[in-house]
PDB file of N, CA, C and O in Angstrom:
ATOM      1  N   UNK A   1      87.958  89.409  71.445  1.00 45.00           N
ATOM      2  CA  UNK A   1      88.698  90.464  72.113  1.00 45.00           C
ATOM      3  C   UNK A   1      89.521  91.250  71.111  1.00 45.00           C
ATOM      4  O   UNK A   1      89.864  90.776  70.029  1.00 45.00           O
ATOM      5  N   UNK A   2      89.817  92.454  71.516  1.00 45.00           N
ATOM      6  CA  UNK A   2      90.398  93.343  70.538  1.00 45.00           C
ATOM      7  C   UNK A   2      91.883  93.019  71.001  1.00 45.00           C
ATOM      8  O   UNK A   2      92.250  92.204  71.847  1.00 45.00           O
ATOM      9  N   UNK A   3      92.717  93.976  70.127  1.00 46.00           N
ATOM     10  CA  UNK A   3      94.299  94.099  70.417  1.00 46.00           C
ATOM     11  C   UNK A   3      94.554  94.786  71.156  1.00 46.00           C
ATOM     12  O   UNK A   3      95.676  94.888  71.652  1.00 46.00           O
ATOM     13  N   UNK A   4      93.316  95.632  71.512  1.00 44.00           N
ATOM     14  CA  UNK A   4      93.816  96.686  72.822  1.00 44.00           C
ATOM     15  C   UNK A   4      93.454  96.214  74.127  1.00 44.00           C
ATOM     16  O   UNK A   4      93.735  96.947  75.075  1.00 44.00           O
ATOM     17  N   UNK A   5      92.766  94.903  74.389  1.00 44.00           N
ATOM     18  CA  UNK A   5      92.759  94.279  76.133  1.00 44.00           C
ATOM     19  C   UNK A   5      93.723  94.542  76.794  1.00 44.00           C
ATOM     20  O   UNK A   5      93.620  95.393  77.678  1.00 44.00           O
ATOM     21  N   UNK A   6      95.064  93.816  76.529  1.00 46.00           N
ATOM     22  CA  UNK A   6      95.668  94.180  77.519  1.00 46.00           C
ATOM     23  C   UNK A   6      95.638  95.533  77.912  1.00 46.00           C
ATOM     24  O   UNK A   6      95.263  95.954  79.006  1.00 46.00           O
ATOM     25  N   UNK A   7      96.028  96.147  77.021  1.00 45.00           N
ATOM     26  CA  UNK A   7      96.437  97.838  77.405  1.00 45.00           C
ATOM     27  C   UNK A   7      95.136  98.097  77.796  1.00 45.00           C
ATOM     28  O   UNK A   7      95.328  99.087  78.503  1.00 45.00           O
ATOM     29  N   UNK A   8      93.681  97.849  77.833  1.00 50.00           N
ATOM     30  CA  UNK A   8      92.563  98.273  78.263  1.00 50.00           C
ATOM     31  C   UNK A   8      92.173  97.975  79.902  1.00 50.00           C
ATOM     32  O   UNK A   8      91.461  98.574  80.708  1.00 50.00           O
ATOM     33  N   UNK A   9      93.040  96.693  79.978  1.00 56.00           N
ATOM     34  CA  UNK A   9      92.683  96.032  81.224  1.00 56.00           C
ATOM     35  C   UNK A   9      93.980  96.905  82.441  1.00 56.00           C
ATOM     36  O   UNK A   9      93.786  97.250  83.606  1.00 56.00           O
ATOM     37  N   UNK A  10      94.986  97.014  81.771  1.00 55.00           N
ATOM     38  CA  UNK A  10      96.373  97.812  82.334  1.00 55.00           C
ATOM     39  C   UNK A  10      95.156  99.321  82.812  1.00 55.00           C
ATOM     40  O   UNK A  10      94.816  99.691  83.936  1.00 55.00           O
ATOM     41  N   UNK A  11      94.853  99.759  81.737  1.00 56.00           N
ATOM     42  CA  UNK A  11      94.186 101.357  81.537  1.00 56.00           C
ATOM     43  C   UNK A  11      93.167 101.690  83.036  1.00 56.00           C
ATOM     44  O   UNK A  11      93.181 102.745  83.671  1.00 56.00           O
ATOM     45  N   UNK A  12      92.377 100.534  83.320  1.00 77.00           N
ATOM     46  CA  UNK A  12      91.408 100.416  84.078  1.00 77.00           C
ATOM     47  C   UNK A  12      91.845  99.997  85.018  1.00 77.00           C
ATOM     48  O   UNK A  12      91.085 100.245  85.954  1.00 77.00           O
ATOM     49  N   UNK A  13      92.571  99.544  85.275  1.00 87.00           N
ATOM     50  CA  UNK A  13      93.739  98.951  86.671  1.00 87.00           C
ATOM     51  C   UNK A  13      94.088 100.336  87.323  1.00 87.00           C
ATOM     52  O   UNK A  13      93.589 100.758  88.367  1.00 87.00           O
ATOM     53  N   UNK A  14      95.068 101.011  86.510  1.00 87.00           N
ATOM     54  CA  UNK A  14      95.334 102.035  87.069  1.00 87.00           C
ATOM     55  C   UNK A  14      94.406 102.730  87.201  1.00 87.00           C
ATOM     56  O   UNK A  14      94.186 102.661  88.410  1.00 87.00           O
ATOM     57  N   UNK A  15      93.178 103.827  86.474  1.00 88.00           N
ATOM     58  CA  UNK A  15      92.306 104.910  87.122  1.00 88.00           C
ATOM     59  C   UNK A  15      91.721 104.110  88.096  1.00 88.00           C
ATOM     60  O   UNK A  15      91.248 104.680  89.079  1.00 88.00           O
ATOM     61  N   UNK A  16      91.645 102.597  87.995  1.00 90.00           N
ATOM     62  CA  UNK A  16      91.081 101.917  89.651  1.00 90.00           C
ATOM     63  C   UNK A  16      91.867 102.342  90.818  1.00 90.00           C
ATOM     64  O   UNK A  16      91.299 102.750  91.831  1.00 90.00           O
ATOM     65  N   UNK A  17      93.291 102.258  90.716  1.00 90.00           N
ATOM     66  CA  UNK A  17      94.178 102.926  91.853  1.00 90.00           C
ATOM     67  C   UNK A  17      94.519 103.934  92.145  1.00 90.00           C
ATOM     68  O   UNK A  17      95.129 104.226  93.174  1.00 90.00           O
ATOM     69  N   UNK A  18      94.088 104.842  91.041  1.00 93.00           N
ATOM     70  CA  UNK A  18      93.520 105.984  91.182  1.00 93.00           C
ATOM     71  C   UNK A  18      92.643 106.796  92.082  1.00 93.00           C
ATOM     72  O   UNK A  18      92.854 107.682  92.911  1.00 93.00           O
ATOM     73  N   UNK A  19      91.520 106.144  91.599  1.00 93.00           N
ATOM     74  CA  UNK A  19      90.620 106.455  92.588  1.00 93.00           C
ATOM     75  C   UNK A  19      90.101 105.914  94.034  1.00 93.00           C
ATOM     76  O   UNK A  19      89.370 106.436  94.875  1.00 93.00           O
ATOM     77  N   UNK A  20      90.835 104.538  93.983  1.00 92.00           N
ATOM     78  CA  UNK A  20      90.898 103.819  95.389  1.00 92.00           C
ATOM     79  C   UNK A  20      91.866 104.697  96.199  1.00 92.00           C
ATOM     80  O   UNK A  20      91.797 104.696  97.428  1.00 92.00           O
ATOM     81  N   UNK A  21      92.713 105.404  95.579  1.00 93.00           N
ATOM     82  CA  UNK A  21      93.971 106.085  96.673  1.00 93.00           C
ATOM     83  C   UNK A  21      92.908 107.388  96.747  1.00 93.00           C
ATOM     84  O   UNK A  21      92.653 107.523  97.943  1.00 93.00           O
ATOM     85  N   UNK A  22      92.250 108.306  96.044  1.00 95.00           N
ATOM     86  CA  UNK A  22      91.439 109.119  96.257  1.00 95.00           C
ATOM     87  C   UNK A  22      90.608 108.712  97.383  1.00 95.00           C
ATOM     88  O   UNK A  22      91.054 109.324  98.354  1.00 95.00           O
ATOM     89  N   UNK A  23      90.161 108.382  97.547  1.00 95.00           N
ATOM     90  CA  UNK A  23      88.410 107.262  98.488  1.00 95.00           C
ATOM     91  C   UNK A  23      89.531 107.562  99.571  1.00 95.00           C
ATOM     92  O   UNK A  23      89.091 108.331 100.426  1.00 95.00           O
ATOM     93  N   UNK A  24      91.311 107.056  99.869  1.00 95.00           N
ATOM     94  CA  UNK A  24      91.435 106.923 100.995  1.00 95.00           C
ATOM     95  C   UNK A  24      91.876 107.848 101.511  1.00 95.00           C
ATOM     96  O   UNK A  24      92.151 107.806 102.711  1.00 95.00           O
ATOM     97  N   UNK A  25      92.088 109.029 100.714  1.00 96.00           N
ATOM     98  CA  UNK A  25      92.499 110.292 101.121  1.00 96.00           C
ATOM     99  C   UNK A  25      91.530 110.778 101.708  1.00 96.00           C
ATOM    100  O   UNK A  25      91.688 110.965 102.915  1.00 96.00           O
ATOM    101  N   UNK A  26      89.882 111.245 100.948  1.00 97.00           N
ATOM    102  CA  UNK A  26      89.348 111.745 101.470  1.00 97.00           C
ATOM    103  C   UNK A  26      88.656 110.709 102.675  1.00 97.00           C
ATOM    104  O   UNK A  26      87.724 111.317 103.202  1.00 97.00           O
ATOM    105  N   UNK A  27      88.781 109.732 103.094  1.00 97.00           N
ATOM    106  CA  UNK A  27      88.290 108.802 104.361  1.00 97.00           C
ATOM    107  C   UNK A  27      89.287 109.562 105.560  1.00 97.00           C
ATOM    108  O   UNK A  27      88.927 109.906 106.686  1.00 97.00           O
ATOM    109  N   UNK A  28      90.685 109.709 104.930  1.00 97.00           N
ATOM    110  CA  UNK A  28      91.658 109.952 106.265  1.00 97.00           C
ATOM    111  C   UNK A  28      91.167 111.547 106.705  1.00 97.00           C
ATOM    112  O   UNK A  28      90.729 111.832 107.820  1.00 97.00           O
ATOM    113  N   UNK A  29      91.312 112.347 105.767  1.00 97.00           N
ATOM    114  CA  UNK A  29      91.044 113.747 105.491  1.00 97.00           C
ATOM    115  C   UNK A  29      89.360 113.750 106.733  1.00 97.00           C
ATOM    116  O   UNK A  29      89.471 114.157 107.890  1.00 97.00           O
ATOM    117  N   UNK A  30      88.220 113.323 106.268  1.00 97.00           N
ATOM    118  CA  UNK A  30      87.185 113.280 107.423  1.00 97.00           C
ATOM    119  C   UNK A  30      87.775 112.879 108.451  1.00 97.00           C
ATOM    120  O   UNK A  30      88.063 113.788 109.229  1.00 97.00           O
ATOM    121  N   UNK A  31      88.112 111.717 108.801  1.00 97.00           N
ATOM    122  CA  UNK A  31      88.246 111.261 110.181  1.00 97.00           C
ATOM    123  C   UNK A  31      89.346 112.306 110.641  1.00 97.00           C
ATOM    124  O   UNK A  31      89.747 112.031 111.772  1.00 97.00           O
ATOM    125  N   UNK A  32      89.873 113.282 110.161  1.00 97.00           N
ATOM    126  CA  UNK A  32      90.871 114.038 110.647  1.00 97.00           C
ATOM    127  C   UNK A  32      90.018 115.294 111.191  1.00 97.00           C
ATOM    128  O   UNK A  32      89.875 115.729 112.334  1.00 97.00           O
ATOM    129  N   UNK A  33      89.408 115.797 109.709  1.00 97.00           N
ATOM    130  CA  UNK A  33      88.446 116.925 110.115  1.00 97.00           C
ATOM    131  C   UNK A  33      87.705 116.487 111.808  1.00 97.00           C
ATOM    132  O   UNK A  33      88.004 116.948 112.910  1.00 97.00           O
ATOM    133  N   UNK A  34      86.745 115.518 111.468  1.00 97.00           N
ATOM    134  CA  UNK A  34      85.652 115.113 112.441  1.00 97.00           C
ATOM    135  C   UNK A  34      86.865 115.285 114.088  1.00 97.00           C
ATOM    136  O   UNK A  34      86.618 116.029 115.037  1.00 97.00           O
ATOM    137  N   UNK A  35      87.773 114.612 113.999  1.00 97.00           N
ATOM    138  CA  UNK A  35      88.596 114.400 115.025  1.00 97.00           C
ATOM    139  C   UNK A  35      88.306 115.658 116.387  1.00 97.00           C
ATOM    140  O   UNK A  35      88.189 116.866 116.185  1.00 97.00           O
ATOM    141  N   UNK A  36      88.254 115.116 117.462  1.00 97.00           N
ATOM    142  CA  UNK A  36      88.470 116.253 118.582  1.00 97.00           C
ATOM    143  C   UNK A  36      89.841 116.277 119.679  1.00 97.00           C
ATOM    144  O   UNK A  36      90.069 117.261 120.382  1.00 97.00           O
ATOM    145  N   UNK A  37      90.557 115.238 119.695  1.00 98.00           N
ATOM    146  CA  UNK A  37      91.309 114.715 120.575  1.00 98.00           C
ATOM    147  C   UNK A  37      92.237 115.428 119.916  1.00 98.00           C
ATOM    148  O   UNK A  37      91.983 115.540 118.717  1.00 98.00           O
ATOM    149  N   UNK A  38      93.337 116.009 120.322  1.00 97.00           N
ATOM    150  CA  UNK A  38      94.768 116.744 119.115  1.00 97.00           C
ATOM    151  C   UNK A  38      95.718 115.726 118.998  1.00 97.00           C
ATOM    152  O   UNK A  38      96.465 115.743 118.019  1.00 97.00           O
ATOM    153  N   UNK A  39      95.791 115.032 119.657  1.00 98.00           N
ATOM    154  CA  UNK A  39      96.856 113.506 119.382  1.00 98.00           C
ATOM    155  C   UNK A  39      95.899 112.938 118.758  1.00 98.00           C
ATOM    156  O   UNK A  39      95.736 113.717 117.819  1.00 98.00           O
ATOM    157  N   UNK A  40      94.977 111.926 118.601  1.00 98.00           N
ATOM    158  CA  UNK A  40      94.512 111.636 117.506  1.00 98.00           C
ATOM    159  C   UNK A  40      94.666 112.158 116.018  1.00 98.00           C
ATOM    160  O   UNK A  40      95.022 111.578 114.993  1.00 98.00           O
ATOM    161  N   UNK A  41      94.321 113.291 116.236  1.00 98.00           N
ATOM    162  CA  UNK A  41      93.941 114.331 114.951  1.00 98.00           C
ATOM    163  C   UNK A  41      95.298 114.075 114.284  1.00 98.00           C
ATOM    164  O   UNK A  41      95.355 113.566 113.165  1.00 98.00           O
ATOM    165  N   UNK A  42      96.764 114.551 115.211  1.00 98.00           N
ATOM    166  CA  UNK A  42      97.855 114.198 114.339  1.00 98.00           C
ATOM    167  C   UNK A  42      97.882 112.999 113.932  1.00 98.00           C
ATOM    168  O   UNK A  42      98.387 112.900 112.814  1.00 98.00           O
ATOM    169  N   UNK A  43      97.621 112.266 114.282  1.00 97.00           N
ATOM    170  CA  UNK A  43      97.141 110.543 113.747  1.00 97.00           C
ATOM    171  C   UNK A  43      96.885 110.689 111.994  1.00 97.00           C
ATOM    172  O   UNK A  43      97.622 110.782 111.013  1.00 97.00           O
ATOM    173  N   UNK A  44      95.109 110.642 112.291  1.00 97.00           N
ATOM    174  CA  UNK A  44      94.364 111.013 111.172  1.00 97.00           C
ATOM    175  C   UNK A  44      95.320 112.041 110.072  1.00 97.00           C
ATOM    176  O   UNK A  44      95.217 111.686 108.897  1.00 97.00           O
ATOM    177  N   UNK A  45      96.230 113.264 110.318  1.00 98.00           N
ATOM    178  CA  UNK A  45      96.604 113.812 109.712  1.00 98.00           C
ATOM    179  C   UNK A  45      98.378 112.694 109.172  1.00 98.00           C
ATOM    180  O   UNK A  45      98.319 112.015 108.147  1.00 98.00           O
ATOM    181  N   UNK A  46      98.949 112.704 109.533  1.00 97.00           N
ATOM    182  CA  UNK A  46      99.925 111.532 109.219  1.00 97.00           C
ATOM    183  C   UNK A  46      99.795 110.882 108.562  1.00 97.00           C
ATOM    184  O   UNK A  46     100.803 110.690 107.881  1.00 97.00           O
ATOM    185  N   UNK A  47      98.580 110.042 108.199  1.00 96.00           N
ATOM    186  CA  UNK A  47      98.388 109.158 107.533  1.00 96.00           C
ATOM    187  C   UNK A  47      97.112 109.623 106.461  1.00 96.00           C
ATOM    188  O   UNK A  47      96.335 108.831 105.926  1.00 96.00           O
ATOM    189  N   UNK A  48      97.112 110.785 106.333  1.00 97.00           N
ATOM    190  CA  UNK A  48      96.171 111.331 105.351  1.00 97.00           C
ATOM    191  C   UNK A  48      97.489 111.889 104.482  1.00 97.00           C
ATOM    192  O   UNK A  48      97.365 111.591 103.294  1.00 97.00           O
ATOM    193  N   UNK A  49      98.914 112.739 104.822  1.00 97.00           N
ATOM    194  CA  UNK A  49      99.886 113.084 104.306  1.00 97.00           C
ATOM    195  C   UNK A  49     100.313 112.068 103.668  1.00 97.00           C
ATOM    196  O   UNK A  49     100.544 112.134 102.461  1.00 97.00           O
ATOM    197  N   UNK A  50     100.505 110.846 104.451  1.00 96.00           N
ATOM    198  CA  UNK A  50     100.720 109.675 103.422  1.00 96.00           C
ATOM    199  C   UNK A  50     100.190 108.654 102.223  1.00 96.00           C
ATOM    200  O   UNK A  50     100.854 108.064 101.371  1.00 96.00           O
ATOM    201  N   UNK A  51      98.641 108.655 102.479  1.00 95.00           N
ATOM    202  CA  UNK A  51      97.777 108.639 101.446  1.00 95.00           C
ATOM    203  C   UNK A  51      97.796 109.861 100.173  1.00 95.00           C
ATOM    204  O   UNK A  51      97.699 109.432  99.023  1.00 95.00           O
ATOM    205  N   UNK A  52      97.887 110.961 100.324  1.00 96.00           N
ATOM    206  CA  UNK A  52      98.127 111.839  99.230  1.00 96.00           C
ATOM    207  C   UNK A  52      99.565 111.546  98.273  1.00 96.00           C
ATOM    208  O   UNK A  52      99.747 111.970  97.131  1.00 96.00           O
ATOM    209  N   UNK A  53     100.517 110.696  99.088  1.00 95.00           N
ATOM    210  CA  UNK A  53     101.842 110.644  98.352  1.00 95.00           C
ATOM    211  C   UNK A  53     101.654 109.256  97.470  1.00 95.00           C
ATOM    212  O   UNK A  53     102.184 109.025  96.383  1.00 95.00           O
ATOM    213  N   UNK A  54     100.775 108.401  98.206  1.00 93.00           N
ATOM    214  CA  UNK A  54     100.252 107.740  97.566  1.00 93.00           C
ATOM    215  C   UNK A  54      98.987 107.686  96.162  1.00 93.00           C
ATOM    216  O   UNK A  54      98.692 106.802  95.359  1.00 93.00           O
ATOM    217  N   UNK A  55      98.482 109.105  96.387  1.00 95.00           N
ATOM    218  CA  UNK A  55      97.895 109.087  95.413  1.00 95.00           C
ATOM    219  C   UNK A  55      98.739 109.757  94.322  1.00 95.00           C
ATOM    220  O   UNK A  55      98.593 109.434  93.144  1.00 95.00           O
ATOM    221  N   UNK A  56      99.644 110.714  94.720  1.00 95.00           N
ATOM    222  CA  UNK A  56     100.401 111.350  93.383  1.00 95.00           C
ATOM    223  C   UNK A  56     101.266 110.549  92.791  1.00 95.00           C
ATOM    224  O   UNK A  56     101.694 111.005  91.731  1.00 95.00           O
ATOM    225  N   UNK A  57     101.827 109.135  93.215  1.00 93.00           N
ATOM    226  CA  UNK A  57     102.468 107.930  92.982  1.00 93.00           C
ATOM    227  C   UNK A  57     101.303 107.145  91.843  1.00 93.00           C
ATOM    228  O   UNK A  57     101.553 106.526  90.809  1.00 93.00           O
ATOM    229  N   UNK A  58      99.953 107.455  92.503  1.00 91.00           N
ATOM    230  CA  UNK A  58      99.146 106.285  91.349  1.00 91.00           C
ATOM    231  C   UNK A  58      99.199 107.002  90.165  1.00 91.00           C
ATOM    232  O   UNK A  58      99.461 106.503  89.071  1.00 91.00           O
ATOM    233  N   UNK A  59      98.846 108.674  90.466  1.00 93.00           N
ATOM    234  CA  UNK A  59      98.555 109.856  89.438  1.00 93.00           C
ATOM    235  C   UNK A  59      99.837 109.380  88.242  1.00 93.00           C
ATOM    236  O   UNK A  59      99.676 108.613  87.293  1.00 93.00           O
ATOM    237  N   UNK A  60     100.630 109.828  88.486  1.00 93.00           N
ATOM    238  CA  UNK A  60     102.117 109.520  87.771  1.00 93.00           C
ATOM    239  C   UNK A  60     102.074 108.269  87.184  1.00 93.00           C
ATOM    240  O   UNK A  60     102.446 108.245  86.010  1.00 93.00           O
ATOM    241  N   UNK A  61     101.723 107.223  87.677  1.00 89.00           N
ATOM    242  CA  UNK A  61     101.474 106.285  87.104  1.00 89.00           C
ATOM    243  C   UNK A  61     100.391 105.983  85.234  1.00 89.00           C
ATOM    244  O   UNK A  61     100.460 105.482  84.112  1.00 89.00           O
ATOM    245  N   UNK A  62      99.458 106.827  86.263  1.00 89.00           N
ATOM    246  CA  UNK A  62      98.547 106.653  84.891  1.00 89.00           C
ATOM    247  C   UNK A  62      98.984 107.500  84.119  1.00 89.00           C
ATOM    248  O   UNK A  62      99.058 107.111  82.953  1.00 89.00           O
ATOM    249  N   UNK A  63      99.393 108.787  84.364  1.00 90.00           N
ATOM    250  CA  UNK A  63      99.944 109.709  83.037  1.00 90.00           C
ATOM    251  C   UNK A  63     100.621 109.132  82.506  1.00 90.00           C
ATOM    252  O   UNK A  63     100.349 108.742  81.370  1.00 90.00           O
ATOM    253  N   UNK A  64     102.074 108.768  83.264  1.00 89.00           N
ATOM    254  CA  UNK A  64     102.981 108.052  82.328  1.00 89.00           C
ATOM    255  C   UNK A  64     102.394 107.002  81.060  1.00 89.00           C
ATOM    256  O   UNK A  64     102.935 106.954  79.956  1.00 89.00           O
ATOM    257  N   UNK A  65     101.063 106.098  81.487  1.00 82.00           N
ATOM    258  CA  UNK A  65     101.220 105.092  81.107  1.00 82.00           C
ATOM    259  C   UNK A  65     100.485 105.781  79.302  1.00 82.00           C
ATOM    260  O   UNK A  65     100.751 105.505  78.132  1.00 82.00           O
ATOM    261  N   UNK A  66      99.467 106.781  80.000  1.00 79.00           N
ATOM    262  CA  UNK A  66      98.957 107.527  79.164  1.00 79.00           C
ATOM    263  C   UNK A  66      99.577 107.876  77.764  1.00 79.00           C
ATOM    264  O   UNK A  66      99.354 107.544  76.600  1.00 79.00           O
ATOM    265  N   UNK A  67     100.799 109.020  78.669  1.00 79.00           N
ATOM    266  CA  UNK A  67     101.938 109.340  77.287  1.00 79.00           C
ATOM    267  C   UNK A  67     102.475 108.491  76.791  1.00 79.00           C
ATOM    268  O   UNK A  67     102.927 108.752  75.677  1.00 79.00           O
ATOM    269  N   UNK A  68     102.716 106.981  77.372  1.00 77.00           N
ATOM    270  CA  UNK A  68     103.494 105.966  76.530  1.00 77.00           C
ATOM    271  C   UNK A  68     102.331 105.847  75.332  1.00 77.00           C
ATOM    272  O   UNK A  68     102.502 106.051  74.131  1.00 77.00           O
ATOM    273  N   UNK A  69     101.345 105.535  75.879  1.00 68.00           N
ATOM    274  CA  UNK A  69     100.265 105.005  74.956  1.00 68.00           C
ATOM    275  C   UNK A  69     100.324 105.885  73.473  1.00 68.00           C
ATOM    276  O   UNK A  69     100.360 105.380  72.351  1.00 68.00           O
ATOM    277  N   UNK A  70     100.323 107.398  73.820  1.00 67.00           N
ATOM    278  CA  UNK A  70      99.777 108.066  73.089  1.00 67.00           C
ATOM    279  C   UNK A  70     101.387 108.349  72.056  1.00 67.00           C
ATOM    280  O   UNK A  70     101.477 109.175  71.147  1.00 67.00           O
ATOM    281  N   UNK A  71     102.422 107.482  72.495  1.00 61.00           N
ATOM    282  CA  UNK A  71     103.828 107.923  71.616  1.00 61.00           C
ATOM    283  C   UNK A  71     104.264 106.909  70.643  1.00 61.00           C
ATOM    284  O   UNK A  71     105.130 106.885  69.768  1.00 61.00           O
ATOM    285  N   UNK A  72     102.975 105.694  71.283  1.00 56.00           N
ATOM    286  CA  UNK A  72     103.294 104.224  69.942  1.00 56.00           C
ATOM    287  C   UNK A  72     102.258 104.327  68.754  1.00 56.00           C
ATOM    288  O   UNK A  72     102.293 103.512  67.832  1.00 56.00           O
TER     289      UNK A  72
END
C-alpha cells in the first residue's frame, strides 16, 4: 500500500456521498415530477429540497477536503 490510502480511501468515501446524495435527489426530483396528487407532490418536493441541502453539505465536503489536500 502506498502513503496515500488513507487519504485515497477518505477521497473515495466522499465522491461516494457525493454521488449517493445525487442518485437521491434525482429519485425524489422524478417521483415529484411523475406525481399527480398536489399533496403528495408537496411531499416528493420537501424532501427533494432536503436532499439537495444534503447534497451541497457532501459537495463542501469534498472540496474542502480537496483544498486541504492540495495545501500540504
Amino acid at each position: 500500500r502506498s502513503t496515500l490510502f488513507p487519504y485515497t480511501t477518505l477521497f473515495r468515501s466522499l465522491e461516494n456521498l457525493v454521488m449517493n446524495e445525487y442518485t437521491e435527489c434525482y429519485l425524489y426530483y422524478s417521483c415529484y415530477e411523475d406525481e399527480k396528487d398536489p399533496r403528495i407532490k408537496k411531499i416528493w418536493e420537501q424532501h427533494f429540497i432536503e436532499e439537495i441541502s444534503h447534497l451541497h453539505k457532501a459537495a463542501e465536503l469534498l472540496l474542502k477536503d480537496r483544498k486541504s489536500t492540495r495545501l500540504n
